[in-house]
Structures are given as C-alpha cells and as structure tokens.
Amino acid sequence: MSRRAYRAALLHVLDDPSRAPDAAAYHPDGLLVIEDGHVAAFGAYEDLAGDLDETTPVEDLRGHLITPGFVDAHVHFPQVDVMAAWGAQLLDWLHTHTFPAELAFADRTHADAVANFFLGQLLANGTTSALAFCTVHKASVEALFEAALARDMRLIAGKVLMDRHAPTGLTDTVEAGRADTEALIAAWRGKGRLGYAVTPRFAVTSTDAQLAMAGEVLAAHPDVLLHTHMSENAEEIAEVARLFPQARDYLDVDDRHGLLGPRSVFAHCVHASDDALGRMARAGASAAFCPSSNLLLGSGLFSLKRACACGVNTALGTDVGGGGSFSLLHMMGEAYKIGQLQGDSLDPLHAFYLATLAGARALHIDAHVGTLEPGKEADFVVIDLSATPLLARRTAKARTLAETLFVLSILADDRAIARTYLAGRLAHIRTVA
Ligand SMILES: [Zn+2]
C-alpha cells in the first residue's frame, strides 16, 4: 500500500455553484491524503493531521492550491500544428489549415510523435482528462490511446467519420467507418482508463447514411459517447440547412439519426436556439463551450446564461487548434470575457466548476474524477500562486477565494501549474527555465 499526504490550500466543487451556492469545499490550510492512486482524505489540516500514522510522508506545499485535474471537454489532438492560424473562419479554416494537417496522420510515426507532444501539453496545463477528436485514420486513434494508456490517463477519443465534402485521403465510407469504429471500440474501450466516443465531425461532412450508422453504433454500445460539432458558425449552419432541408434545425439532423442523448457532447452550440438547447437539456446531452476558439475563428458569442437557463450541462473546451491555448485556466478567463460582452459576469467559482466537475459530468466520468472526494481517482493539480512576480503580487492581495480564482483565470497559464498527478502518480513537474 502506498500512502502520501500533501499540505496545501485545497479546493473542489461538488455541484454547479450557480444552483447550489454551498457547492465549494475550500480549505486554506488543507490536507490531501492519497492511498493507492485514490483520494483517502480531503479536509482541513488541523482536522486530519492527527489521524495520520507517522510513516505517511507529508509534503508541505503551502503557498500552493491543489484542485482536481482539469477536464477539456472538446479538443483535437491532430490540430496542434494549426494553432494560431491567421485570418480564417470555420469552413475556410478547415480547408486551408486543418484538413492538410490532418492528412499527415496517415503516417503512424507522425501520429505517435504528435500524440506524445499533445498529452505532454495537456499535463503541463493541468488537464488530466479530455474528450478528443482524432483524424479519419484508425491509426491516429491507436496512437493517442497508446500514449494515454502509457500515462494511465482517463481520456476519451474517437476516429473521425467523414464521407463527403473533405479531401480524398480524409474521407471514409459508411461501411469502412463502421468497421474501424467497431474495431477501435472492441480494442480500446475500458482498457486502463480509456473510453471511446463515436465522432462524426459535423453534419456537413457526413451523409444521412453515415450519421445513421453512427447512431446504430452508439445504440449498440451503452458506455460509448457521441462527440460532434453543432451550430458553431453562420456559414456552416446555412450549409447544414441546405444539405438537410427536411430537418427542422441543425440539432434535428443529429436527433433524427439517434445522436441526441445523455451521452452526447456537442461542441460549440453558439447559435443554438432556446428550443434546441431545451431539447438538449431534456435529452441529458452536454454542450462544450469553447471560448478561445469562438473568438479566434470569429464564430460568435456563446451565451452561458441562456444555456444554463435552458438547463443544459455545459463544460469548457479548448478546441485546440481553433482555440489558442491548452490552458483551462485561460479558458475560464476567455469565458468570462465572452460573458462580459453580453452583460453577464461569470462567477469565478462557476467558471472553475465548468473546468472540472461539469466536464467530468459531460464525459460521464464524474464517478471517478472531477472532485477530490474520498474514493475518487487521485487526478489533481498543484497550482503555484506565486509562479510569476505578477501572480505573486496579485494573489497576495486577493481577499477571497473567488478573487484568487479570478486572478488565476486572467493572469495564469502553464507557468502556474507546478505539478500534475494522474492516479496519485506525478505525471508532470514544471521546469523553470
Ligand atoms: Zn472542434
């Protein structure tokens, strides 16, 4: 049995703070006890220290804040090299930057190298779980899963399904898409901490027949997620309306193919109507709000207030490479700015919930991660409140937890992530240049 304890400020939220005001558990001087990769205790140092036997090592990390690892609810691992692409909106951006980059993933050596770099970036930014797009190539999924399994990450990913409106070399067919998806589910789902998501890119690049196939595969595997894009950009929405004239709206295209359900995660939903958001909420589906991507690609302003009012579970995604950072702390700040443009000031604790438990709920992994309750897997982050001279100065002046979190969301990035732990094991330690 391995047992270790960490003394630091501790924070997790146990529910949506916008609906449950007492959802945060915060201990300015706390003790986190880890045993065999799981949380054994979480609480105030003075309450727990006396219970520790003297053989348990206690590391003093005062001056740091320990939180659950962040959950990225929407990200593309093959798009590392299209980050920070200038001057294009969604459809043009896909054809000019993204599709050429994704073509390279036919080469397994390239896919392995990018998968390892990508997971290194997640961990360096404190992200311990993600829902990730791969490419159309089966080998791209195998590369990512192998790399995640070696790190024992709780990661969910899937092969992209596209049978039209994409370059040769990036399209499959209904039957090839089904065969690859089924083979990947059989080989990887439940291995280590991995999970699978059926992943049609979006309605523009799949035929009715392929979307129907995706719905059949989803129905056949009750532990598998559905991961797709929806209502991101005006031009895209017009194209979907042209391609599917019989559908009442964008969401209906997915719904009529069996893709709207409690295990569905729809990235963006920027322009989804209240009616569509209400249908998502009733189905138990989740939205992945990707503020950095929505700003960089000029897609529009997601209304978190409206999504919450409609009852949709909403989580945060980086949407790398549309998004400009791997940092969920940065996404909390970007989400705040998008709210500001709509007269809605996002509460810092709510933002923190979006980046942790809401993401775990969207990915259906909240029984395992997303908080640091005893029994949960010990995926956690050690945040250095003095990582830079500016952070040290500003966090020292913060009078409340909410203020500290807000300062982190505006001023912090990967420099503030001192360490990242996966299942109690040190998976990343910041190196200072
Ligand atoms: Zn995306």
Coordinates of C-alpha atoms and ligand atoms in Angstrom, one line a residue:
M1 CA 0.0 0.0 0.0
S2 CA 1.3 3.4 -0.9
R3 CA 0.1 6.4 1.1
R4 CA 1.2 10.1 0.8
A5 CA -0.2 13.3 2.1
Y6 CA 0.1 16.9 0.8
R7 CA -0.4 20.0 2.9
A8 CA -1.7 23.0 0.8
A9 CA -4.8 25.0 0.1
L10 CA -7.5 22.6 -1.2
L11 CA -10.5 23.3 -3.4
H12 CA -13.1 21.3 -5.3
V13 CA -16.7 22.0 -6.1
L14 CA -19.3 19.3 -5.6
D15 CA -22.1 20.8 -7.7
D16 CA -23.0 23.7 -10.0
P17 CA -22.4 26.8 -7.8
S18 CA -24.9 28.8 -9.8
R19 CA -27.6 26.4 -8.5
A20 CA -26.0 25.2 -5.3
P21 CA -24.4 28.2 -3.5
D22 CA -22.6 26.0 -1.0
A23 CA -21.1 23.6 -3.5
A24 CA -17.5 24.6 -3.0
A25 CA -15.3 22.9 -0.4
Y26 CA -12.3 25.1 0.4
H27 CA -9.6 24.6 3.0
P28 CA -7.0 27.4 3.1
D29 CA -4.7 25.1 5.1
G30 CA -5.8 21.6 4.0
L31 CA -4.5 18.1 3.8
L32 CA -5.0 15.7 0.9
V33 CA -4.2 12.1 1.6
I34 CA -3.7 9.7 -1.3
E35 CA -3.7 5.9 -1.0
D36 CA -3.0 3.5 -3.9
G37 CA -3.9 6.1 -6.5
H38 CA -7.2 7.2 -4.9
V39 CA -8.2 10.0 -2.5
A40 CA -8.3 8.7 1.0
A41 CA -9.0 12.0 2.8
F42 CA -9.6 15.7 1.9
G43 CA -10.1 18.3 4.6
A44 CA -8.6 20.8 7.0
Y45 CA -5.1 20.1 8.1
E46 CA -5.9 20.6 11.8
D47 CA -8.8 18.0 11.5
L48 CA -6.9 15.3 9.6
A49 CA -3.2 15.6 10.6
G50 CA -3.8 13.9 14.0
D51 CA -5.2 10.8 12.2
L52 CA -2.1 10.2 10.0
D53 CA 0.2 7.5 11.1
E54 CA 3.8 8.6 11.4
T55 CA 5.0 6.5 8.5
T56 CA 2.9 8.5 6.0
P57 CA 5.1 11.1 4.3
V58 CA 3.5 14.6 4.4
E59 CA 4.8 17.1 1.8
D60 CA 4.5 20.7 2.7
L61 CA 3.1 22.6 -0.3
R62 CA 1.8 25.7 1.5
G63 CA 1.6 28.6 -0.9
H64 CA 0.0 26.3 -3.5
L65 CA -3.6 25.5 -4.3
I66 CA -4.5 21.8 -5.0
T67 CA -7.6 21.2 -7.2
P68 CA -9.0 18.4 -9.2
G69 CA -7.3 18.0 -12.6
F70 CA -9.0 20.0 -15.3
V71 CA -11.2 18.3 -17.9
D72 CA -11.1 19.5 -21.5
A73 CA -14.5 18.7 -23.0
H74 CA -13.5 19.4 -26.6
V75 CA -10.1 19.2 -28.2
H76 CA -8.5 17.9 -31.4
F77 CA -5.1 16.2 -30.9
P78 CA -4.1 16.4 -34.6
Q79 CA -4.5 20.2 -34.7
V80 CA -1.5 21.1 -32.5
D81 CA 0.2 22.5 -35.6
V82 CA -2.7 24.6 -36.8
M83 CA -2.9 26.6 -33.6
A84 CA -2.6 30.4 -34.2
A85 CA -3.6 30.3 -37.9
W86 CA -4.4 33.8 -39.1
G87 CA -7.4 35.2 -40.8
A88 CA -9.9 32.5 -41.5
Q89 CA -13.4 31.5 -40.3
L90 CA -14.6 27.9 -39.8
L91 CA -15.2 26.4 -43.3
D92 CA -12.2 28.2 -44.9
W93 CA -10.1 27.4 -41.9
L94 CA -10.9 23.7 -42.2
H95 CA -9.9 23.6 -45.9
T96 CA -6.9 25.9 -45.7
H97 CA -5.3 24.8 -42.5
T98 CA -6.9 21.8 -40.8
F99 CA -7.5 19.3 -43.5
P100 CA -3.9 19.5 -44.9
A101 CA -2.6 19.0 -41.3
E102 CA -4.9 16.0 -40.7
L103 CA -3.8 14.3 -43.9
A104 CA -0.3 13.8 -42.3
F105 CA -1.9 11.4 -39.7
A106 CA -2.0 8.6 -42.3
D107 CA 1.6 8.2 -41.1
R108 CA 1.7 6.4 -37.8
T109 CA 5.1 7.7 -36.9
H110 CA 3.8 11.3 -37.2
A111 CA 0.7 10.4 -35.2
D112 CA 2.8 8.9 -32.4
A113 CA 5.0 11.9 -32.2
V114 CA 2.1 14.4 -32.1
A115 CA 0.1 12.2 -29.6
N116 CA 3.0 12.3 -27.2
F117 CA 3.5 16.1 -27.6
F118 CA -0.2 16.7 -27.2
L119 CA -0.5 14.7 -24.0
G120 CA 2.5 16.5 -22.6
Q121 CA 0.8 19.8 -23.3
L122 CA -2.4 18.7 -21.5
L123 CA -0.5 17.6 -18.4
A124 CA 1.7 20.8 -18.4
N125 CA -1.5 22.8 -18.3
G126 CA -3.1 20.7 -15.5
T127 CA -5.5 18.9 -17.8
T128 CA -5.9 15.3 -16.7
S129 CA -8.9 14.2 -18.8
A130 CA -10.1 15.2 -22.3
L131 CA -12.6 14.3 -24.9
A132 CA -10.6 14.4 -28.1
F133 CA -11.1 14.2 -31.8
C134 CA -8.5 12.2 -33.7
T135 CA -8.5 12.1 -37.6
V136 CA -10.3 9.8 -40.0
H137 CA -7.3 7.4 -39.8
K138 CA -7.7 4.5 -37.5
A139 CA -4.0 4.6 -36.7
S140 CA -4.4 8.2 -35.3
V141 CA -6.7 6.8 -32.6
E142 CA -4.4 3.9 -31.8
A143 CA -1.5 6.4 -31.5
L144 CA -3.4 8.6 -29.0
F145 CA -4.8 5.7 -27.0
E146 CA -1.4 4.0 -26.7
A147 CA 0.2 7.2 -25.5
A148 CA -2.6 7.8 -23.0
L149 CA -2.5 4.3 -21.7
A150 CA 1.2 4.5 -21.1
R151 CA 0.5 7.6 -18.9
D152 CA -2.6 6.0 -17.3
M153 CA -4.8 9.0 -18.3
R154 CA -8.6 9.0 -18.2
L155 CA -9.1 10.0 -21.8
I156 CA -11.9 9.6 -24.3
A157 CA -11.3 9.8 -28.1
G158 CA -12.6 8.6 -31.4
K159 CA -12.0 8.2 -35.1
V160 CA -13.5 11.0 -37.2
L161 CA -16.3 10.0 -39.5
M162 CA -16.4 11.9 -42.8
D163 CA -17.8 10.5 -46.0
R164 CA -18.1 13.7 -48.0
H165 CA -17.0 17.3 -48.5
A166 CA -13.4 16.7 -47.4
P167 CA -10.3 15.9 -49.4
T168 CA -9.5 12.4 -50.7
G169 CA -7.4 10.8 -48.1
L170 CA -9.6 12.2 -45.3
T171 CA -12.8 10.5 -46.2
D172 CA -14.1 7.1 -45.3
T173 CA -17.3 5.3 -46.3
V174 CA -20.3 4.2 -44.3
E175 CA -19.1 0.7 -44.0
A176 CA -15.4 1.5 -43.5
G177 CA -16.3 4.0 -40.9
R178 CA -18.4 1.4 -39.1
A179 CA -15.8 -1.3 -39.3
D180 CA -13.0 0.9 -38.0
T181 CA -15.2 2.3 -35.2
E182 CA -16.3 -1.1 -34.0
A183 CA -12.8 -2.4 -34.1
L184 CA -11.5 0.5 -32.1
I185 CA -14.3 0.2 -29.5
A186 CA -13.5 -3.5 -29.1
A187 CA -9.8 -3.0 -28.8
W188 CA -9.6 0.1 -26.5
R189 CA -12.8 0.9 -24.6
G190 CA -12.3 0.2 -20.9
K191 CA -8.6 -0.5 -21.3
G192 CA -6.8 1.3 -18.5
R193 CA -8.9 4.4 -18.0
L194 CA -9.7 4.9 -21.7
G195 CA -13.1 5.4 -23.2
Y196 CA -14.5 5.7 -26.8
A197 CA -16.6 8.4 -28.5
V198 CA -18.3 7.9 -31.8
T199 CA -17.1 11.0 -33.7
P200 CA -18.8 12.3 -36.8
R201 CA -17.1 15.6 -37.5
F202 CA -20.2 17.6 -38.2
A203 CA -23.3 17.3 -40.4
V204 CA -21.6 18.9 -43.4
T205 CA -19.1 16.1 -43.8
S206 CA -21.3 13.1 -43.2
T207 CA -24.2 11.7 -45.4
D208 CA -27.5 10.7 -43.9
A209 CA -26.3 7.1 -44.2
Q210 CA -23.2 7.7 -42.2
L211 CA -25.0 9.6 -39.5
A212 CA -27.5 6.8 -39.3
M213 CA -24.6 4.3 -38.9
A214 CA -23.1 6.4 -36.1
G215 CA -26.5 6.3 -34.3
E216 CA -26.6 2.5 -34.7
V217 CA -23.1 2.1 -33.3
L218 CA -23.9 4.4 -30.4
A219 CA -27.1 2.5 -29.6
A220 CA -25.2 -0.8 -29.6
H221 CA -22.6 0.4 -27.0
P222 CA -24.2 2.0 -23.9
D223 CA -20.8 3.0 -22.4
V224 CA -19.7 4.9 -25.5
L225 CA -20.1 8.7 -26.0
L226 CA -21.1 10.7 -29.1
H227 CA -18.8 13.7 -29.8
T228 CA -19.6 16.1 -32.6
H229 CA -19.8 19.9 -33.5
M230 CA -23.0 21.8 -33.7
S231 CA -24.1 25.4 -34.6
E232 CA -20.7 26.9 -34.5
N233 CA -20.7 29.4 -37.4
A234 CA -23.3 31.1 -39.5
E235 CA -22.0 29.9 -42.9
E236 CA -21.8 26.3 -41.5
I237 CA -25.4 26.5 -40.2
A238 CA -26.6 27.7 -43.7
E239 CA -24.8 24.8 -45.3
V240 CA -26.4 22.3 -43.0
A241 CA -29.8 23.8 -43.7
R242 CA -29.1 23.4 -47.5
L243 CA -27.9 19.8 -47.1
F244 CA -30.7 18.6 -44.9
P245 CA -33.8 20.6 -46.0
Q246 CA -36.1 18.1 -44.2
A247 CA -34.6 18.8 -40.7
R248 CA -36.2 21.4 -38.5
D249 CA -32.8 22.7 -37.4
Y250 CA -29.2 21.7 -37.0
L251 CA -29.8 19.7 -33.8
D252 CA -32.6 17.8 -35.5
V253 CA -30.2 16.4 -38.1
D254 CA -28.3 14.6 -35.3
D255 CA -31.5 13.8 -33.4
R256 CA -33.2 12.1 -36.3
H257 CA -30.2 9.8 -36.7
G258 CA -30.2 8.8 -33.0
L259 CA -27.3 11.0 -32.0
L260 CA -29.1 13.2 -29.4
G261 CA -29.0 11.5 -25.9
P262 CA -27.5 11.6 -22.5
R263 CA -24.1 10.5 -23.7
S264 CA -23.8 13.2 -26.4
V265 CA -21.4 16.1 -26.3
F266 CA -22.0 18.9 -28.8
A267 CA -19.1 21.3 -29.2
H268 CA -20.0 25.0 -29.6
C269 CA -23.8 25.3 -29.8
V270 CA -23.0 29.1 -30.2
H271 CA -26.1 29.8 -32.3
A272 CA -28.4 27.1 -31.0
S273 CA -31.9 28.4 -30.3
D274 CA -33.6 28.1 -26.8
D275 CA -35.7 25.4 -28.4
A276 CA -32.7 23.4 -29.4
L277 CA -30.9 24.0 -26.0
G278 CA -34.1 22.8 -24.3
R279 CA -34.2 19.6 -26.4
M280 CA -30.6 19.0 -25.5
A281 CA -31.4 19.5 -21.8
R282 CA -34.3 17.1 -21.9
A283 CA -32.2 14.5 -23.6
G284 CA -29.4 15.0 -21.0
A285 CA -26.9 16.0 -23.6
S286 CA -24.0 18.4 -22.8
A287 CA -22.5 21.4 -24.6
A288 CA -18.8 22.1 -24.8
F289 CA -18.3 25.9 -24.6
C290 CA -15.0 26.8 -26.4
P291 CA -14.5 30.5 -25.8
S292 CA -11.0 30.9 -27.2
S293 CA -11.9 29.1 -30.4
N294 CA -15.2 31.1 -30.8
L295 CA -13.2 34.3 -30.6
L296 CA -10.3 33.3 -32.8
L297 CA -12.5 31.9 -35.6
G298 CA -15.0 34.7 -35.2
S299 CA -17.8 32.2 -34.7
G300 CA -19.9 34.2 -32.2
L301 CA -20.7 34.6 -28.6
F302 CA -22.0 31.6 -26.7
S303 CA -24.5 32.6 -24.0
L304 CA -23.7 30.6 -20.9
K305 CA -26.5 32.3 -19.2
R306 CA -29.0 31.1 -21.8
A307 CA -27.6 27.6 -21.8
C308 CA -27.9 27.4 -18.0
A309 CA -31.4 28.8 -18.1
C310 CA -32.3 26.1 -20.6
G311 CA -30.8 23.5 -18.3
V312 CA -28.0 22.2 -20.5
N313 CA -25.0 20.8 -18.7
T314 CA -22.2 23.0 -20.1
A315 CA -18.5 22.3 -19.8
L316 CA -15.4 24.1 -21.1
G317 CA -13.3 23.0 -24.1
T318 CA -10.1 24.5 -25.5
D319 CA -10.9 23.3 -29.1
V320 CA -7.2 23.3 -30.0
G321 CA -6.3 24.1 -32.8
G322 CA -9.3 26.5 -33.2
G323 CA -8.5 27.6 -29.7
G324 CA -5.3 29.4 -28.9
S325 CA -4.3 27.7 -25.6
F326 CA -4.3 24.3 -23.9
S327 CA -5.0 26.0 -20.5
L328 CA -8.4 25.5 -18.9
L329 CA -7.4 28.4 -16.5
H330 CA -7.1 30.6 -19.6
M331 CA -10.5 29.2 -20.9
M332 CA -12.1 30.3 -17.6
G333 CA -10.9 33.9 -18.4
E334 CA -11.9 33.7 -22.0
A335 CA -15.4 32.5 -21.0
Y336 CA -15.6 35.5 -18.6
K337 CA -14.8 37.9 -21.4
I338 CA -17.5 36.4 -23.7
G339 CA -19.9 36.9 -20.8
Q340 CA -18.8 40.5 -20.3
L341 CA -19.7 41.2 -24.0
Q342 CA -23.2 40.1 -23.2
G343 CA -23.6 41.8 -19.9
D344 CA -23.1 38.6 -17.9
S345 CA -20.2 38.4 -15.5
L346 CA -19.3 34.8 -15.0
D347 CA -18.7 33.9 -11.3
P348 CA -15.2 32.6 -10.8
L349 CA -16.4 29.5 -8.9
H350 CA -18.9 28.7 -11.6
A351 CA -16.0 29.0 -14.1
F352 CA -14.0 26.6 -12.0
Y353 CA -16.9 24.2 -11.9
L354 CA -17.1 24.3 -15.8
A355 CA -13.4 23.3 -16.0
T356 CA -13.7 20.4 -13.5
L357 CA -16.8 18.7 -12.4
A358 CA -19.0 19.9 -15.3
G359 CA -16.5 18.4 -17.8
A360 CA -16.4 15.2 -15.8
R361 CA -20.2 15.1 -15.9
A362 CA -20.3 15.8 -19.7
L363 CA -17.8 12.9 -20.2
H364 CA -19.7 10.6 -17.8
I365 CA -16.5 10.1 -15.8
D366 CA -17.7 12.0 -12.7
A367 CA -18.0 8.8 -10.7
H368 CA -14.1 8.6 -10.9
V369 CA -12.8 12.2 -11.3
G370 CA -13.8 15.9 -11.2
T371 CA -13.7 16.3 -7.5
L372 CA -11.3 15.1 -4.7
E373 CA -13.9 13.3 -2.6
P374 CA -12.5 10.2 -0.8
G375 CA -12.6 7.2 -3.1
K376 CA -12.1 9.2 -6.3
E377 CA -9.1 8.6 -8.5
A378 CA -6.3 11.0 -7.5
D379 CA -6.1 13.2 -10.6
F380 CA -5.1 16.5 -9.3
V381 CA -3.1 19.7 -9.9
V382 CA -0.8 21.8 -7.8
I383 CA -1.2 25.4 -8.7
D384 CA 1.7 27.8 -7.7
L385 CA 0.1 31.1 -6.6
S386 CA 3.5 32.8 -6.9
A387 CA 4.5 31.3 -10.3
T388 CA 5.4 34.7 -11.7
P389 CA 6.2 38.0 -9.9
L390 CA 2.8 39.4 -11.1
L391 CA 0.8 36.4 -9.9
A392 CA 2.6 36.5 -6.6
R393 CA 1.8 40.2 -6.1
R394 CA -1.8 39.9 -7.3
T395 CA -2.8 36.7 -5.4
A396 CA -1.2 38.1 -2.2
K397 CA -3.7 41.0 -2.4
A398 CA -6.7 38.7 -3.1
R399 CA -9.2 38.8 -0.2
T400 CA -11.4 35.9 -1.2
L401 CA -11.2 32.6 -2.9
A402 CA -13.3 33.9 -5.8
E403 CA -10.8 36.7 -6.2
T404 CA -7.9 34.3 -6.2
L405 CA -9.6 32.1 -8.8
F406 CA -10.4 35.1 -11.0
V407 CA -6.8 36.4 -10.9
L408 CA -5.7 32.9 -11.9
S409 CA -8.2 32.9 -14.8
I410 CA -6.9 36.2 -16.2
L411 CA -3.2 36.1 -15.3
A412 CA -2.2 32.4 -15.1
D413 CA -1.2 29.9 -17.7
D414 CA 1.0 26.7 -17.7
R415 CA 3.7 28.5 -15.7
A416 CA 1.3 28.3 -12.7
I417 CA 0.9 24.5 -13.0
A418 CA 3.7 23.3 -10.6
R419 CA 2.7 19.6 -10.8
T420 CA 0.1 17.4 -12.3
Y421 CA -0.8 14.0 -10.8
L422 CA -2.5 11.1 -12.5
A423 CA -4.0 8.4 -10.2
G424 CA -1.7 9.6 -7.4
R425 CA 1.4 9.5 -9.6
L426 CA 3.5 12.5 -10.5
A427 CA 2.9 13.0 -14.3
H428 CA 4.2 16.5 -14.8
I429 CA 6.5 18.8 -12.9
R430 CA 7.1 22.3 -14.1
T431 CA 10.7 23.0 -15.1
V432 CA 11.8 26.6 -14.6
A433 CA 13.9 27.9 -17.5
Ligands
ZN1 ZN -13.6 21.3 -32.6

